[in-house]
Coordinates of C-alpha atoms in Angstrom, one line a residue:
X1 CA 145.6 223.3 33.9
X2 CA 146.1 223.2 37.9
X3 CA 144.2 220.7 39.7
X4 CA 141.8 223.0 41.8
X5 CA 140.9 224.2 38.2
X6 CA 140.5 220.7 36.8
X7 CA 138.4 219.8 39.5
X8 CA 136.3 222.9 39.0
X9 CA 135.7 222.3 35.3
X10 CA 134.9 218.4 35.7
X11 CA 132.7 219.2 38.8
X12 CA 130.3 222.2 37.2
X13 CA 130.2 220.2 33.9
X14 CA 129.2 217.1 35.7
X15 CA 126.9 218.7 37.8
X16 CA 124.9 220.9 35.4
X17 CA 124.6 218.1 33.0
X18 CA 122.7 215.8 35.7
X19 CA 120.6 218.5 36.5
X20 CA 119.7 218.9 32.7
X21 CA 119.7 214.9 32.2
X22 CA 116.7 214.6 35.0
X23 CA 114.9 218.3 34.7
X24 CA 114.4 216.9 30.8
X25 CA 113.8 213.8 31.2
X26 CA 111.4 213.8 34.3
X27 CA 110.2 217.2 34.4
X28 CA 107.4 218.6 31.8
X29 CA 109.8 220.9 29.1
X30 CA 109.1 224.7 31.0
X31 CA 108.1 223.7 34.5
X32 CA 111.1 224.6 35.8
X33 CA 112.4 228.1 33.8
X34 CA 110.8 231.5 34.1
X35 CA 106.9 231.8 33.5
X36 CA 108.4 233.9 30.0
X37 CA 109.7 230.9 28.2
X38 CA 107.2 228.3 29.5
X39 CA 105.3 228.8 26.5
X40 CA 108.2 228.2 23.5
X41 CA 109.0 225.6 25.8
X42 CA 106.3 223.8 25.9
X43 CA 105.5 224.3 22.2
X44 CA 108.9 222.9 21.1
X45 CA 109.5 220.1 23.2
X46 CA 111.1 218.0 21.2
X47 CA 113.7 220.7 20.2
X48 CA 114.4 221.9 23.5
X49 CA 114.9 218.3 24.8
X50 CA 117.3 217.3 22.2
X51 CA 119.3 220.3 23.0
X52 CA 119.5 219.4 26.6
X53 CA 120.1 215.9 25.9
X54 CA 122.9 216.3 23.2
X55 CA 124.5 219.4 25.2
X56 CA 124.8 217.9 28.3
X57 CA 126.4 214.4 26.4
X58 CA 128.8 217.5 25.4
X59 CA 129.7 218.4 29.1
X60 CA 129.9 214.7 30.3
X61 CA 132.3 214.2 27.7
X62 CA 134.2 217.4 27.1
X63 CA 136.5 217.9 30.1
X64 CA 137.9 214.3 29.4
X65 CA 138.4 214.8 25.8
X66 CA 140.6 217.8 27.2
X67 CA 142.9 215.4 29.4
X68 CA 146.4 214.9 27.7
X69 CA 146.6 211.4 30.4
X70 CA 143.0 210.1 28.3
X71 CA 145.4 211.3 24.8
X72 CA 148.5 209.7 25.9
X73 CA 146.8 206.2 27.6
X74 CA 144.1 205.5 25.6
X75 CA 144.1 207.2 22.3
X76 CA 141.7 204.8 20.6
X77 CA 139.1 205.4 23.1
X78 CA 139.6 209.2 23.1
X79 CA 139.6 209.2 19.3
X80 CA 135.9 207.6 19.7
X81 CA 134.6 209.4 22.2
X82 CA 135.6 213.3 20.1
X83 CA 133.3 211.5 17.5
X84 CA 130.6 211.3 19.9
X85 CA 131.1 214.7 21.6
X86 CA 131.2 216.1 17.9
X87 CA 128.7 213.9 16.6
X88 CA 125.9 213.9 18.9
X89 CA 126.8 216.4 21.5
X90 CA 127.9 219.3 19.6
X91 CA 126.1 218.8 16.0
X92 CA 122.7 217.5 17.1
X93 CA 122.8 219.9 19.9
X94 CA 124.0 222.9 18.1
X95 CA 121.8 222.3 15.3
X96 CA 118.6 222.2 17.9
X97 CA 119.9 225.1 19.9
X98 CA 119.9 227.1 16.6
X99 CA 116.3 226.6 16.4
X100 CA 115.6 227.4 20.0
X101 CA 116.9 230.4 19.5
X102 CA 115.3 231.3 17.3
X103 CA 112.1 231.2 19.9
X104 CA 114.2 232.8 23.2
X105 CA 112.8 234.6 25.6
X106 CA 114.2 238.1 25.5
X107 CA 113.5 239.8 22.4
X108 CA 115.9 240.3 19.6
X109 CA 119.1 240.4 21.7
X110 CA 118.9 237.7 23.7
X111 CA 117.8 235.4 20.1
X112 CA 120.7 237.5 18.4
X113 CA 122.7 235.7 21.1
X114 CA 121.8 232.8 21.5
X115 CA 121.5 232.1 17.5
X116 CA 125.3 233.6 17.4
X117 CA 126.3 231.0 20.3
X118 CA 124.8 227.7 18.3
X119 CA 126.7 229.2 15.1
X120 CA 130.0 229.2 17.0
X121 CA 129.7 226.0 18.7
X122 CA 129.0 224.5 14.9
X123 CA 131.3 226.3 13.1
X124 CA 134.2 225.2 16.1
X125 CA 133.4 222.1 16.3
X126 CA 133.3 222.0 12.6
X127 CA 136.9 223.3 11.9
X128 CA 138.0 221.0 15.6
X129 CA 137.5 217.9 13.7
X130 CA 138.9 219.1 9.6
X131 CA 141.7 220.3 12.1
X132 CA 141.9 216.6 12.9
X133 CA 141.5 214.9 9.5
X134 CA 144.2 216.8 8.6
X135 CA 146.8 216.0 11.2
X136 CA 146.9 219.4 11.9
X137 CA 146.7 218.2 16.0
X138 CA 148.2 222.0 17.3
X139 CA 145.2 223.5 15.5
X140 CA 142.8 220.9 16.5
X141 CA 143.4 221.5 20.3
X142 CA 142.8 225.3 19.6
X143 CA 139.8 224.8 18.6
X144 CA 138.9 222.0 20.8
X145 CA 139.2 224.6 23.5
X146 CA 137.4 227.3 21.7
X147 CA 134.2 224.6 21.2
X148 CA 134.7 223.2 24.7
X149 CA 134.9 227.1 26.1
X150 CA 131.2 227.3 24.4
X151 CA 129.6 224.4 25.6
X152 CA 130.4 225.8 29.3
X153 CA 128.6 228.2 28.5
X154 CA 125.4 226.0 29.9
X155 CA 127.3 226.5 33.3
X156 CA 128.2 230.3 33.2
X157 CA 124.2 230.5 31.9
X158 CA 122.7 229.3 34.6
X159 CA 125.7 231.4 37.2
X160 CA 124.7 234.4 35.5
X161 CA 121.0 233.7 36.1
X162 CA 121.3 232.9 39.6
X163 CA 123.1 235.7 40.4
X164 CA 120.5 237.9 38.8
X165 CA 118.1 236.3 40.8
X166 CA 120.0 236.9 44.1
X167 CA 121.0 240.4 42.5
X168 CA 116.9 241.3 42.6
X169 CA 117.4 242.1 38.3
X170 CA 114.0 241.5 36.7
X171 CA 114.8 238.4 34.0
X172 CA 113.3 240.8 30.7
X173 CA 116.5 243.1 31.9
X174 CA 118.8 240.5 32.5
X175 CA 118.3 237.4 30.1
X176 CA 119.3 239.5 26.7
X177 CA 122.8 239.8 28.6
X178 CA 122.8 237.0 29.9
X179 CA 122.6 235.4 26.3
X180 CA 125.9 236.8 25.6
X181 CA 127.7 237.0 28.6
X182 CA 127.3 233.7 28.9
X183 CA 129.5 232.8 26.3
X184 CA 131.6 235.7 24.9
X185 CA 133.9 236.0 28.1
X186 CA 134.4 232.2 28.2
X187 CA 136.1 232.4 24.5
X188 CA 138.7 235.4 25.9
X189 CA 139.2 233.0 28.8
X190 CA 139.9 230.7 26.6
X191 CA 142.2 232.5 24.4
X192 CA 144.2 234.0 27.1
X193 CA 144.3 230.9 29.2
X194 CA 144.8 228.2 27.2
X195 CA 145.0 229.0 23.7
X196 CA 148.6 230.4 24.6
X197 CA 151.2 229.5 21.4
X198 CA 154.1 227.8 24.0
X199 CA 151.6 225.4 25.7
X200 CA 152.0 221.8 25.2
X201 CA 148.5 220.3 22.6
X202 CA 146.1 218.7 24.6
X203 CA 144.0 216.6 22.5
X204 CA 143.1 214.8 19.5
X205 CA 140.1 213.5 17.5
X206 CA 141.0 211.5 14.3

């Protein structure tokens, strides 16, 4: 990974994490989404705030799980803080985006996609760290990347949103997209990118 790309990766993470770490912990769950989902929102607040909270502990920690320098250096320390993106970030944050989607905005496509997303992230996270228990450390970076490539997807969410915005789509058109756009092209990205057989392993959770 080159280091305008690194830069990019820990910057977006970093910043939409923050934003998610204050709007949830200051805000009132649904002030700040459209008027549609206010109401699941604010019904489930509990839910959606342990999503945001767990997810954006899975940015945060994510890009620096990915660093062979954090692997190489400090392996202890990396090997501690997979548990925690794994743990916490992915498992209590997959597990409460599950529900949540269950409750999206959208209609039937947009909770189709959503509920498919949580599933992935589990199941990836899930075969990441038997990858890992089994010394199988090629296989474990694979799907490190794959699980990492779905928690970015709270980043290319809230692009594709914007944009949508700016683009003048009404949010009932675009949201049931958006709810797999924002994950599905992130997993060929990831595949094609860095899931490549000659590339050097990247990481390791024991």
């Amino acid at each position: 990974m080159n280091a305008t790309l690194r830069f990019a990766l820990w910057f977006a993470s970093i910043g939409v994490a923050v934003y998610a770490i204050a709007a949830y912990a200051f805000v009132a769950p649904g002030a700040l989404v459209d008027p549609s989902m206010r109401a699941s929102f604010e019904a489930h607040a509990g839910a959606i705030r342990s999503h945001a909270f767990a997810a954006s502990l899975a940015l945060l920690l994510g890009p620096a799980q990915l660093s062979p320098r954090l692997r190489a250096r400090r392996p202890r320390l990396h090997r501690w803080l997979g548990r925690i993106y794994l743990g916490l970030g992915v498992g209590v944050g997959g597990v409460a985006g599950l529900f949540m989607a269950t409750h999206a905005a959208g209609g039937t496509w947009a909770r189709l996609g959503f509920g498919a997303l949580a599933v992935a992230w589990l199941f990836t996270g899930a075969r990441a760290y038997a990858a890992a228990r089994a010394r199988s450390f090629v296989e474990h970076r694979r799907w490190m990347v794959r699980n990492f490539a779905l928690t970015f997807a709270a980043v290319t969410l809230r692009i594709y949103v914007a944009s949508s915005i700016v683009g003048g789509i009404a949010f009932a058109t675009a949201y049931p997209a958006i709810a797999w756009l924002c994950w599905v092209p992130n997993l060929v990205v990831a595949e094609l990118l860095f899931n490549r057989p000659t590339r050097v392993a990247i990481g390791v959770v024991r």
